[in-house]
Short mmCIF file of C-alpha atoms in Angstrom, two decimals:
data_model
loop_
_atom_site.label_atom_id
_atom_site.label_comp_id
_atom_site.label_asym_id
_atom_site.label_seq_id
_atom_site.Cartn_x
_atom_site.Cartn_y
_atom_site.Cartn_z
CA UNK F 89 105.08 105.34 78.33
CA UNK F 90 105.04 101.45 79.32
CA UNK F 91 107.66 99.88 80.83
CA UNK F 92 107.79 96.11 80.50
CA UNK F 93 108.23 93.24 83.33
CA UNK F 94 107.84 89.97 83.19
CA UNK F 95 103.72 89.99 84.62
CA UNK F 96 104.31 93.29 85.65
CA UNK F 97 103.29 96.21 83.57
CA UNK F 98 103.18 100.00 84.75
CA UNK F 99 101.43 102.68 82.38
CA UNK F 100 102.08 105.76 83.25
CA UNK F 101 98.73 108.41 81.65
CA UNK F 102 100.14 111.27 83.68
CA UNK F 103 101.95 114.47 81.61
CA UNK F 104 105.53 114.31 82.93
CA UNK F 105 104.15 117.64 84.54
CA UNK F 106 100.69 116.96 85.68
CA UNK F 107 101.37 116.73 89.52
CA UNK F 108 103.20 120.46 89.14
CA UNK F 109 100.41 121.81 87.41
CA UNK F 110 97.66 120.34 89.35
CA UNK F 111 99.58 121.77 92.62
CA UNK F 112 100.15 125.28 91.39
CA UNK F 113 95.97 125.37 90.24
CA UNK F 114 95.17 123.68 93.44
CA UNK F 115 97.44 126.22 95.58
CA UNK F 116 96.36 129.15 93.55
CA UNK F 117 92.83 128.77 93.41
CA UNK F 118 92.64 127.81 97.74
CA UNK F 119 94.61 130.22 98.95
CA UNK F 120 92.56 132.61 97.30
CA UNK F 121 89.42 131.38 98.09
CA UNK F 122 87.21 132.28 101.42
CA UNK F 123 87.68 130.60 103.32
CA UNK F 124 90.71 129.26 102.38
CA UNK F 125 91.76 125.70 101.49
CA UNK F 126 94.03 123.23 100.63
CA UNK F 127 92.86 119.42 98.78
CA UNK F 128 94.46 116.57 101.24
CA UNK F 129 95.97 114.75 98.32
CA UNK F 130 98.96 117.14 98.65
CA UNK F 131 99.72 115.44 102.11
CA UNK F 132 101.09 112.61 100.35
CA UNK F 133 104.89 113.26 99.38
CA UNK F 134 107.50 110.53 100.76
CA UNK F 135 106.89 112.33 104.50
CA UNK F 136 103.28 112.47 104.64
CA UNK F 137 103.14 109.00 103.18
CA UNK F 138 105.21 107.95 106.16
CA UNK F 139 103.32 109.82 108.89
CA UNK F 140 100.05 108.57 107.60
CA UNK F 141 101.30 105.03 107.88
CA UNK F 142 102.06 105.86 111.73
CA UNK F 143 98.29 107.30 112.44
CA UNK F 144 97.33 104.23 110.85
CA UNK F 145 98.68 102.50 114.12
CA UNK F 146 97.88 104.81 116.47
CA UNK F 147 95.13 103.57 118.86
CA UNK F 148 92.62 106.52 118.47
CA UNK F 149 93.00 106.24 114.66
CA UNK F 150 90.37 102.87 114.38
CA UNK F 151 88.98 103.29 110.33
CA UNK F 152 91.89 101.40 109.15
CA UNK F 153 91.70 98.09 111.42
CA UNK F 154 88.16 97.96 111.65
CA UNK F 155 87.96 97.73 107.57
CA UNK F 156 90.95 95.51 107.74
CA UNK F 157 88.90 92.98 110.73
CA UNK F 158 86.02 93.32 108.07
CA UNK F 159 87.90 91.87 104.92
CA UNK F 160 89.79 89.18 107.68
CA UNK F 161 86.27 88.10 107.89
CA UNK F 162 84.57 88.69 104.60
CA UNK F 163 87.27 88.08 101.94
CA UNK F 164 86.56 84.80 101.19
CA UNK F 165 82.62 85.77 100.89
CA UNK F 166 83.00 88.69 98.73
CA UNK F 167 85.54 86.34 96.42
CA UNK F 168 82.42 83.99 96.07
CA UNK F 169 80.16 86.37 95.34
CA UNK F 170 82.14 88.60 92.62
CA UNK F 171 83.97 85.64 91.16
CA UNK F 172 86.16 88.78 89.92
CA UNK F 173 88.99 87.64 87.24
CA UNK F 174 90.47 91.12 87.59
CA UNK F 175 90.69 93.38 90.51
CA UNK F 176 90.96 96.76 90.32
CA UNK F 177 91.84 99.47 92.95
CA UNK F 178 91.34 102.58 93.37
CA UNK F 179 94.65 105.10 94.70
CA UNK F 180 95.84 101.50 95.76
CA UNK F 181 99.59 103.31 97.81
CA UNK F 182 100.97 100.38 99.29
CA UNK F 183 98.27 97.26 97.88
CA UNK F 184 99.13 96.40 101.68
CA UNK F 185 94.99 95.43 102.69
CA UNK F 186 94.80 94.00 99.09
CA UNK F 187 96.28 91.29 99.79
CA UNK F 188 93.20 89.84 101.90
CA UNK F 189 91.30 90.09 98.55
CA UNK F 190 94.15 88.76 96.55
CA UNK F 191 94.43 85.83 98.91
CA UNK F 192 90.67 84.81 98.82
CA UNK F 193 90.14 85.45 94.88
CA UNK F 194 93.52 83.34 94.40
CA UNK F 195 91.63 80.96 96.53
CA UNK F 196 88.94 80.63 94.86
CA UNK F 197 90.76 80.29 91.37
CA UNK F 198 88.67 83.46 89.58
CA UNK F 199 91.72 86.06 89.44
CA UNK F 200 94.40 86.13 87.12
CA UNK F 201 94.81 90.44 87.03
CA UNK F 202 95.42 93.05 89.52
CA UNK F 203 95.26 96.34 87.87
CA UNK F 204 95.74 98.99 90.38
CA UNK F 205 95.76 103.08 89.64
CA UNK F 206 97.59 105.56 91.74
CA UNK F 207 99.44 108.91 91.08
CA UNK F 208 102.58 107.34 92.34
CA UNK F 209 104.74 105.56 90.19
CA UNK F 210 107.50 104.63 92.62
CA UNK F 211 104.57 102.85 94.83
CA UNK F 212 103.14 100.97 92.43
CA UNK F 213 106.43 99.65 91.14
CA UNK F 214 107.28 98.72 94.57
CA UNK F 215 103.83 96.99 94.84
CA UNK F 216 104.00 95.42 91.74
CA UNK F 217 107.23 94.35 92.15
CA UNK F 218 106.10 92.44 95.28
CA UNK F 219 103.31 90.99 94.22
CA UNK F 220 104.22 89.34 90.89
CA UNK F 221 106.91 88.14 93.26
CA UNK F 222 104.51 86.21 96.02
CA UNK F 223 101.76 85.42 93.66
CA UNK F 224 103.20 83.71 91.00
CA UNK F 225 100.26 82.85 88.69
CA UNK F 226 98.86 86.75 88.96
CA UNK F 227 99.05 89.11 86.10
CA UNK F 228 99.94 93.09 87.55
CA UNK F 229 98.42 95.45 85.47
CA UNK F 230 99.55 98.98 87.05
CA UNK F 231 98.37 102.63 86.00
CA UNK F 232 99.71 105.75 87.18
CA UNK F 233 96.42 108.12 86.43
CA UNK F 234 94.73 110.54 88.95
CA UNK F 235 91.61 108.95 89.31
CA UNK F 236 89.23 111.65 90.08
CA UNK F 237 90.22 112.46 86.38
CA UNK F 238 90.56 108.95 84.51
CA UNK F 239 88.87 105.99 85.66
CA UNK F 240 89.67 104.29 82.47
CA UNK F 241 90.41 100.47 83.27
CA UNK F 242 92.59 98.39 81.85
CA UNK F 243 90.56 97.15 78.43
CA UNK F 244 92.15 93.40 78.50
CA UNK F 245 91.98 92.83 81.75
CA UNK F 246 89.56 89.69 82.15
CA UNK F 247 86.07 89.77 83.61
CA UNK F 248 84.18 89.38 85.70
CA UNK F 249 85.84 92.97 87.19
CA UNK F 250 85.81 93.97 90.86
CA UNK F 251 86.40 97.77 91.78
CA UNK F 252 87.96 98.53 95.18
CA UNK F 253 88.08 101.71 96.45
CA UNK F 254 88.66 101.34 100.13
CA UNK F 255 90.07 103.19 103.35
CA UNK F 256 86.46 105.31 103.28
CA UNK F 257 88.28 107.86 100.66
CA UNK F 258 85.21 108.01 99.11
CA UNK F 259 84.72 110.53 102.14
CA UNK F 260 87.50 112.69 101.03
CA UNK F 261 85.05 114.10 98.38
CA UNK F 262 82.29 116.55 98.81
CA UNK F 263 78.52 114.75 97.76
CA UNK F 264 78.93 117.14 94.50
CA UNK F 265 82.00 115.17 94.06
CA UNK F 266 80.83 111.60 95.14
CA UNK F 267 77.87 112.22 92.84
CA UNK F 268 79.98 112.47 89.77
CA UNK F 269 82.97 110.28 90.56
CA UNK F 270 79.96 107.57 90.97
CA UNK F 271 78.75 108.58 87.64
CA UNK F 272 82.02 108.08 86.03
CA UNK F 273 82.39 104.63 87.85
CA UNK F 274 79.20 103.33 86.63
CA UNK F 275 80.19 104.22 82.87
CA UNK F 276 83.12 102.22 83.48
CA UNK F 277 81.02 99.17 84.72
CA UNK F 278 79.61 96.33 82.76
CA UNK F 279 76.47 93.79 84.11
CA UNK F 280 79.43 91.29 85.76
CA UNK F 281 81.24 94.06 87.46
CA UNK F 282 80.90 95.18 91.18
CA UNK F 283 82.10 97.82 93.48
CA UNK F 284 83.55 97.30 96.84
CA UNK F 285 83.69 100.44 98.75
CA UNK F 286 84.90 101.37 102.39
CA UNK F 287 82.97 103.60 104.49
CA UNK F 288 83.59 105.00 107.56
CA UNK F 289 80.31 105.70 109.89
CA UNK F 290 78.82 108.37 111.81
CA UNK F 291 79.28 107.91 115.41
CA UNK F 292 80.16 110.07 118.82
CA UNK F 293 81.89 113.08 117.54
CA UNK F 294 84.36 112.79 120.43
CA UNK F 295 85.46 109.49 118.91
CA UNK F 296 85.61 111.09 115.50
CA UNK F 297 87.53 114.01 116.80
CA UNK F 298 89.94 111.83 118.11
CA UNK F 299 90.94 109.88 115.50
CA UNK F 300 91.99 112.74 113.33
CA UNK F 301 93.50 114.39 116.85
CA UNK F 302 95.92 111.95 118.51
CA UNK F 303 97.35 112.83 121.66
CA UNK F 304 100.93 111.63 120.49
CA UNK F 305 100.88 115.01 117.82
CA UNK F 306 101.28 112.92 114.61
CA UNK F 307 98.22 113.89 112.82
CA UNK F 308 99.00 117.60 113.71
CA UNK F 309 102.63 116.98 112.08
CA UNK F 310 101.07 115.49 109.12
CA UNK F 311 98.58 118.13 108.54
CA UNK F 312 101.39 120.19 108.71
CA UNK F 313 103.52 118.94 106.68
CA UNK F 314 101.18 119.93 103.18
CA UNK F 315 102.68 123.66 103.71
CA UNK F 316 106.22 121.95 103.52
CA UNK F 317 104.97 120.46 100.37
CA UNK F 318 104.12 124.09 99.26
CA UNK F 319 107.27 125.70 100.70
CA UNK F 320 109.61 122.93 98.57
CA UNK F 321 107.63 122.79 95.50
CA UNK F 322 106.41 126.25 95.08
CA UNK F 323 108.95 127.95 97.00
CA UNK F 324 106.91 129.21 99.48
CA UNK F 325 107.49 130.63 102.72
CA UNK F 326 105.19 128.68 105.19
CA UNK F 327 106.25 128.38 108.89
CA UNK F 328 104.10 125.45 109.96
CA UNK F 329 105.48 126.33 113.59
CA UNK F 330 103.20 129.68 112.77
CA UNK F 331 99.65 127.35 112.61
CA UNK F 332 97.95 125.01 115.31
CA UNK F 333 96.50 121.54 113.51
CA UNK F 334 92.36 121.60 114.49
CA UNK F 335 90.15 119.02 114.05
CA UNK F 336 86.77 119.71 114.29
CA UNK F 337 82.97 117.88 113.86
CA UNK F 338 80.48 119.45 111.35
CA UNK F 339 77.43 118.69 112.91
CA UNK F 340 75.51 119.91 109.83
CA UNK F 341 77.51 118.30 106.77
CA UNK F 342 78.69 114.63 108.67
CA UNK F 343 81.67 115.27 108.26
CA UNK F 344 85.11 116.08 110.27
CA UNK F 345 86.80 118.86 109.08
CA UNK F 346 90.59 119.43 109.45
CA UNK F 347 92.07 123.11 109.44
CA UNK F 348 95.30 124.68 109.72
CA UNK F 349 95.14 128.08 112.36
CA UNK F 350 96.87 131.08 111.95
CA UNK F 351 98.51 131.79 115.56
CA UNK F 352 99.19 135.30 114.38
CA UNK F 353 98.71 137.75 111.92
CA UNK F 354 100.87 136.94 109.29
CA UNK F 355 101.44 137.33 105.58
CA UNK F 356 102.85 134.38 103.18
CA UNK F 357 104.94 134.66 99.84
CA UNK F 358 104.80 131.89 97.08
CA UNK F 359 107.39 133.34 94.47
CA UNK F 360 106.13 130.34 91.80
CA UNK F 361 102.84 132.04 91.98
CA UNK F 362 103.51 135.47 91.94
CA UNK F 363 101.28 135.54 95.50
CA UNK F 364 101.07 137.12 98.75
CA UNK F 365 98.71 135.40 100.99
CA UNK F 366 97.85 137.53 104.59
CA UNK F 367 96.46 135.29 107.65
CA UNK F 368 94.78 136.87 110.00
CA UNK F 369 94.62 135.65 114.07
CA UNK F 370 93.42 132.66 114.24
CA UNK F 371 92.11 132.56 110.31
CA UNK F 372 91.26 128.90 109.69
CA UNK F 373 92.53 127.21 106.58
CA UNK F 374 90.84 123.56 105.57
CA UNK F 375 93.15 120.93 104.37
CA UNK F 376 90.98 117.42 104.68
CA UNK F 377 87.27 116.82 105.25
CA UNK F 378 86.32 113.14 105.80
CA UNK F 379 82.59 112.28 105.74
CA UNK F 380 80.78 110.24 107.58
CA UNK F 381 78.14 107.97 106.56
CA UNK F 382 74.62 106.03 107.52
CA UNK F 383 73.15 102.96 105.32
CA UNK F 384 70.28 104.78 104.09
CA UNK F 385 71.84 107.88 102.76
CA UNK F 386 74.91 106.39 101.56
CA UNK F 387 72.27 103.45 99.82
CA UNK F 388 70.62 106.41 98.56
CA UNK F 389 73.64 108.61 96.35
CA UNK F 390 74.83 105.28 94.89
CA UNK F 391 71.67 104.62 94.00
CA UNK F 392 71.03 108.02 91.83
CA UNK F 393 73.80 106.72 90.11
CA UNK F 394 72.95 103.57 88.95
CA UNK F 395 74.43 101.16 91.76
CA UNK F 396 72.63 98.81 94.10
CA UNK F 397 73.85 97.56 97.23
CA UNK F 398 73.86 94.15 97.32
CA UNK F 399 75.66 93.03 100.71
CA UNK F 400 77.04 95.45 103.84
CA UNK F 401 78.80 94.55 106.28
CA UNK F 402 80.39 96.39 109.53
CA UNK F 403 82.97 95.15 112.27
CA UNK F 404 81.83 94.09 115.15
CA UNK F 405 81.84 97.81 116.95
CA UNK F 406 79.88 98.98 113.58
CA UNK F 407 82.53 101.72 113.21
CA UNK F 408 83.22 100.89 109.61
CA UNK F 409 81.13 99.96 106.44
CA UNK F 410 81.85 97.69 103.58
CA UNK F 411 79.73 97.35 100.74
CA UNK F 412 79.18 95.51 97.88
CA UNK F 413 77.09 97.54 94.92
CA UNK F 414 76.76 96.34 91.52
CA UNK F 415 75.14 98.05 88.25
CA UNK F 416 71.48 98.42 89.10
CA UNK F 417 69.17 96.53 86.47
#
């Protein structure tokens, strides 16, 4: 289905029932693992959406200005260097950061696309709407796809092409799972393109631990609030008054972990699934793991796949990476 707008086009690739199915599998298959899980992307309905944009402000929760201080800084530098005439991104939400690149490749004169890909219609129309708005020259080329599944671009959108896939996402996925969503990428990449990627860094677990456990309670609410997802969608019966929100440092993988704990034995019906679910004290269940990441290793796994990093750069408190990698010769 395409719906036309003048500049503005939004193809949706998702089955009408995709996000259903891919909750029921995803539900199913973690609440009957060991231990048990839940994938973070389920976070996101309107509420989530909203709370995340709050622990986005909050002052423990640094990834998000210290990649926006690095593209204040380094738009105009990466715009010379890709000379991109489309810009894709990556599970682009809002487009809000976007428009520091948009600003410096409109600059420059290179961009006439944007083409970004989310699973949420109803943002990128409100994105797109916006931005054919403020940049009048610019061409929005909008897909609703789950990109973990479909990183097919846009075939007419112009070149040179530059891939964004910021907010350190990238350390949403397990290195099984960065090792083939890289793999994918590069298929998708000609000799012209490049990749920018955000990266957040290893650094003092205590600083780590608090960004993903605020002392104002938001982050708890929002890890929370994926078993209200569950409860409304699947018809569930999840009391998230019933689990504590813990965030916790894996030494051994880099990587915070979040969890959900049981406060008491307790057992959980999902009618949609036919499933009974017991807890037991204290039981952990994972919802979100964020890896961290040093130059060499992360050099390394793009690398294996086929991508060279050209230029990284860090804010000035070398919290947070940005990198530029392009198709290896």
């Amino acid at each position: 289905m395409i719906t036309q707008r003048p500049r503005f086009t939004l193809d949706d690739r998702l089955p009408a029932d995709h996000l259903a199915k891919a909750l029921r599998a995803d539900v199913a298959s973690g609440l009957t693992a060991e231990p048990k899980t839940l994938p973070p992307k389920w976070f996101y309905d309107a509420r989530g959406s909203e709370l995340f944009e709050q622990i986005t402000r909050l002052p423990e929760y640094y990834p998000t200005r210290a990649e926006q201080e690095i593209l204040t800084r380094r738009a105009p530098e990466i715009a010379a260097l890709t000379r991109a005439g489309t810009l894709f991104e990556l599970g682009s939400g809002s487009s809000t950061k976007t428009r520091l690149l948009l600003d410096a490749l409109t600059a420059a004169g290179t961009l006439s696309c944007y083409a970004p890909l989310d699973v949420s219609p109803s943002a990128l129309e409100q994105a797109g709407t916006a931005l054919v708005r403020d940049y009048p020259g610019l061409r929005v080329a909008a897909t609703v796809t789950d990109f973990e599944a479909d990183l097919t671009l846009p075939p007419d959108a112009p070149g040179p092409r530059l891939i964004a896939f910021l907010g350190s996402t990238i350390g949403n996925l397990d290195p099984e799972q960065r090792a083939s969503f890289y793999r994918s990428l590069r298929r998708t990449l000609s000799a012209d393109d490049a990749l920018l990627l955000g990266a957040d860094l290893a650094k003092d677990p205590e600083v780590l631990v608090r960004a993903y456990d605020d002392s104002a309670g938001v982050t708890a609410e929002f890890n929370k609030n994926v078993l209200n997802v569950i409860d409304r969608e699947l018809d569930a019966d999840f009391d998230p008054e019933a689990f504590a929100h813990v965030a916790l440092w894996n030494e051994q993988e880099q990587r915070i972990e979040m969890h959900l704990r049981s406060l008491r034995a307790q057992s959980v019906k999902v009618p949609a699934l036919d499933l009974s679910v017991d807890f037991a004290p204290d039981e952990l269940m994972r919802t979100e793991i964020s890896c961290k990441f040093r130059r060499d290793s992360l050099t390394t796994e793009l690398a294996a796949a086929g991508l060279t990093v050209r230029h990284w750069w860090t804010d000035p408190a070398a919290r947070f990476a940005l990198l530029l990698a392009v198709p290896s010769r």
